[in-house]
Short mmCIF file of C-alpha atoms in Angstrom, two decimals:
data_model
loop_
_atom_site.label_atom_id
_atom_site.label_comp_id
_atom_site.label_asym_id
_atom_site.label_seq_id
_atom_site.Cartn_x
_atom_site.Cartn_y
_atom_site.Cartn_z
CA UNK A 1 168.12 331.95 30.56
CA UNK A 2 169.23 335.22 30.31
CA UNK A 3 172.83 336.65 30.05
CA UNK A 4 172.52 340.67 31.57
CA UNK A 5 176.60 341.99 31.09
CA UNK A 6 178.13 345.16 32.13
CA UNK A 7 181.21 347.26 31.83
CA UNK A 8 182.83 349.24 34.94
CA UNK A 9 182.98 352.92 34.53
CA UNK A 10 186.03 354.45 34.36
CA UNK A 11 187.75 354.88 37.79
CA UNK A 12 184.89 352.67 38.88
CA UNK A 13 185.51 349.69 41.77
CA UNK A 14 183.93 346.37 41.11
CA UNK A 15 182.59 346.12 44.14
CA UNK A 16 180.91 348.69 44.05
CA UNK A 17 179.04 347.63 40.88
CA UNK A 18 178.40 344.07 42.40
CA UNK A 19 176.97 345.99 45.17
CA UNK A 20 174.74 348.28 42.69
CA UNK A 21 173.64 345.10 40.92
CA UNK A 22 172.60 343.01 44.04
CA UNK A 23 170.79 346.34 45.17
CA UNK A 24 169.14 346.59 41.79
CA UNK A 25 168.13 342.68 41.97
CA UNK A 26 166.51 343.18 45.44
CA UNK A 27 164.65 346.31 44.48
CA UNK A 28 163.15 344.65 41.70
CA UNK A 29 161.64 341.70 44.32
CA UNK A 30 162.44 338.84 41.53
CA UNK A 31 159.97 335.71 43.02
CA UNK A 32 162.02 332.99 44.39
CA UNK A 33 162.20 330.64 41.30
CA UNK A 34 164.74 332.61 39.31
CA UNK A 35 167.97 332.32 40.33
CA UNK A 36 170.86 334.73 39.65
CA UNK A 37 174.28 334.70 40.09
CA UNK A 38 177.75 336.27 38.50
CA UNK A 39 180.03 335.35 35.94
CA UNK A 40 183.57 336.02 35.01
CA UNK A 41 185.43 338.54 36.89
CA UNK A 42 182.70 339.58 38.98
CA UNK A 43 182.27 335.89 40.37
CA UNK A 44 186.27 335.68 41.25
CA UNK A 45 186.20 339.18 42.71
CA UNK A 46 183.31 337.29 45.12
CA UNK A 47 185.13 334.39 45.58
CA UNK A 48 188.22 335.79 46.84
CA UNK A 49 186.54 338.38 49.09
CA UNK A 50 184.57 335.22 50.79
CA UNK A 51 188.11 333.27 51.43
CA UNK A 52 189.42 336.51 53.13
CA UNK A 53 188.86 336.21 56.54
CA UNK A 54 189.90 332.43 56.32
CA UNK A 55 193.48 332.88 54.96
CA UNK A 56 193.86 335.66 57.44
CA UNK A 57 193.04 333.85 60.44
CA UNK A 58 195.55 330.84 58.97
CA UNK A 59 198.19 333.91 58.55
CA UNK A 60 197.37 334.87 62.46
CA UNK A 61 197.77 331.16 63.94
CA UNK A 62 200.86 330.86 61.75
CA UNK A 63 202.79 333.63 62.58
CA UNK A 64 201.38 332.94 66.46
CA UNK A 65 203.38 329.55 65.90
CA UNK A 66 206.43 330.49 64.49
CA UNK A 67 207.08 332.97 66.68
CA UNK A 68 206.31 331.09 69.62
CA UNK A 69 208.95 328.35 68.13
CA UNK A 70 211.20 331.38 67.77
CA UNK A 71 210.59 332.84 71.24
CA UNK A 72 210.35 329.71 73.06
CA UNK A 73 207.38 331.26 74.85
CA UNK A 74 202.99 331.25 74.56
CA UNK A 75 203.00 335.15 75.98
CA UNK A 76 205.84 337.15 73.99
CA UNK A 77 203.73 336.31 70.53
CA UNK A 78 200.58 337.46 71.98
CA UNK A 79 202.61 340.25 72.87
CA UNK A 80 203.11 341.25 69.17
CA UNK A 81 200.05 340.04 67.59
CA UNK A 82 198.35 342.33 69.70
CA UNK A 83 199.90 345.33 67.44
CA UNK A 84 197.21 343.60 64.68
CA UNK A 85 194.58 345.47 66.06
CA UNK A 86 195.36 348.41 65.98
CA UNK A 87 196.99 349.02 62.29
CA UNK A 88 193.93 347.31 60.83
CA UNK A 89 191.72 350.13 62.34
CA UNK A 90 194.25 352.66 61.47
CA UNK A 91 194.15 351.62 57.80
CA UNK A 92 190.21 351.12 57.68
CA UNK A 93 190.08 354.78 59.31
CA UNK A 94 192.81 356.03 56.88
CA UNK A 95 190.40 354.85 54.12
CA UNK A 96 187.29 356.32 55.69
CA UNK A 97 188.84 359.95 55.56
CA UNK A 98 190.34 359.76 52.32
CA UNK A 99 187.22 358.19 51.23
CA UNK A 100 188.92 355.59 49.09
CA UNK A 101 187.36 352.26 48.76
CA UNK A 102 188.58 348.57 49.98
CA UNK A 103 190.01 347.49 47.39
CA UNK A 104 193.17 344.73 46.17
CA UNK A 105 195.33 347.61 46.30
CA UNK A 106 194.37 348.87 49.79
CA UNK A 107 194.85 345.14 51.05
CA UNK A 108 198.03 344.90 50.30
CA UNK A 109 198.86 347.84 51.33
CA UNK A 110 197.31 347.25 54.66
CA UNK A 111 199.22 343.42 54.65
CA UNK A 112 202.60 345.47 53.97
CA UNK A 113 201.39 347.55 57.14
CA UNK A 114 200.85 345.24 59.17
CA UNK A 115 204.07 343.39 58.20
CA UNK A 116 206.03 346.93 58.93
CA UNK A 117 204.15 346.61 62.68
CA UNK A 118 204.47 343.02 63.27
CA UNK A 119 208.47 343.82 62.42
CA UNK A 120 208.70 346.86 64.77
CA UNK A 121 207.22 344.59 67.72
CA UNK A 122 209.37 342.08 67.04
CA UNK A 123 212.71 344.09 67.36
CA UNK A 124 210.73 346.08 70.38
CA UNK A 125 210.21 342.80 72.09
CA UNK A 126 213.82 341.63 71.07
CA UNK A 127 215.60 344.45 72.63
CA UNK A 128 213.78 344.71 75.69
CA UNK A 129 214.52 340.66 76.78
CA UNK A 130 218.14 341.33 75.40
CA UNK A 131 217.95 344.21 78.21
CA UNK A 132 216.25 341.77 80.57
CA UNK A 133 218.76 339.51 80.40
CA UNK A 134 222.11 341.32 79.81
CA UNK A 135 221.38 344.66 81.90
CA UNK A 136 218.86 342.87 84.58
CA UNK A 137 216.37 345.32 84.12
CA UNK A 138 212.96 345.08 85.44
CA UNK A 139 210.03 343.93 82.24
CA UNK A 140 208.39 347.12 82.09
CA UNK A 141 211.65 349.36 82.31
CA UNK A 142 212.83 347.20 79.73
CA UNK A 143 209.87 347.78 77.34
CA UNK A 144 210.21 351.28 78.04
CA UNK A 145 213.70 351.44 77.23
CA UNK A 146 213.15 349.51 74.35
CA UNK A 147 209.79 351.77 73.02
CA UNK A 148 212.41 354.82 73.17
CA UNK A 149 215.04 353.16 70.78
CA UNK A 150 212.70 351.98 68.60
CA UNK A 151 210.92 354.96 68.57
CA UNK A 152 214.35 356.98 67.61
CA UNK A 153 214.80 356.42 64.08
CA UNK A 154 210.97 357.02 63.51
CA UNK A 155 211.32 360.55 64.61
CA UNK A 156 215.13 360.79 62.67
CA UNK A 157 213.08 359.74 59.25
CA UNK A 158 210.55 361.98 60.18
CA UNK A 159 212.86 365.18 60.94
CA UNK A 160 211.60 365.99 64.14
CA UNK A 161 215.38 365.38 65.54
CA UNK A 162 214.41 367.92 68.15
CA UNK A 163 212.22 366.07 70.03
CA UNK A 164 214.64 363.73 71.30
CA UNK A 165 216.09 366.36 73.57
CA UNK A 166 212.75 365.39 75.47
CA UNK A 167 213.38 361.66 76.18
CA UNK A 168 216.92 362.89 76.88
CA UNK A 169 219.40 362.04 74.31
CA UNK A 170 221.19 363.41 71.97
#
């Protein structure tokens, strides 16, 4: 047995090292009958990463079944889970050009993103059956209506006030 260690450099990612050391192991073309594996840190950080995908499709079918208690309805939290989509590409791409890698920071930041989306649909989806209901509008004038005021304080945080003269309010 034989115990090989190593230390990260600094401002280094783990995974990348993990990924340097499996590279290194398969360049070397070690014959099948020794056996290698990680220890410590390095074996969590693999752990974890392999769990991933399961705890986020539990987080999916969860949130699909609370809101469809809360909504009363199968199609209104497809309706919002399909905003998923979308901000995980937008955070993978907003990675890719900053060239910043995966890591535990970057997931939660793309978990508090998608929790800032998921939120936004919900009120979007909220205020377009309250205008269903109390104003009898049709569904997709009610989305619309509903994209616009949702859309309003966006542009007020973003201080671009004067392009609300074009959906025509003040």
């Amino acid at each position: 047995m034989v115990t090989v260690s190593f230390n990260l450099a600094p401002r280094g990612a783990l995974g990348e090292a993990v990924a340097a050391v499996n590279q290194a192991r398969q360049d070397l073309g070690l014959p099948a009958s020794i056996q290698t594996s990680f220890q410590g840190t390095a074996q969590s950080f693999q752990a974890s990463l392999a769990n991933v995908p399961f705890l986020i499709l539990a987080a999916i079918v969860t949130v699909y079944i609370l809101l469809g208690v809360l909504y009363e309805s199968y199609i209104h939290p497809l309706t919002i889970l399909s905003t998923l989509p979308s901000a995980g590409v937008g955070a993978l791409l907003a990675l890719l050009l900053t060239r910043n890698d995966f890591s535990i920071i970057a997931l939660i930041g793309i978990i508090l993103l998608i929790g800032i989306v998921e939120k936004n649909a919900i009120m979007m989806i909220d205020f377009a059956l309250d205008a269903e209901r109390k104003e009898n509008k049709a569904p997709h004038e009610a989305i619309y209506q509903a994209s616009l005021l949702r859309f309003r304080p966006t542009l007020n945080r973003a201080g671009w006030r004067e392009l609300w003269v074009d959906f025509g309010e003040d």
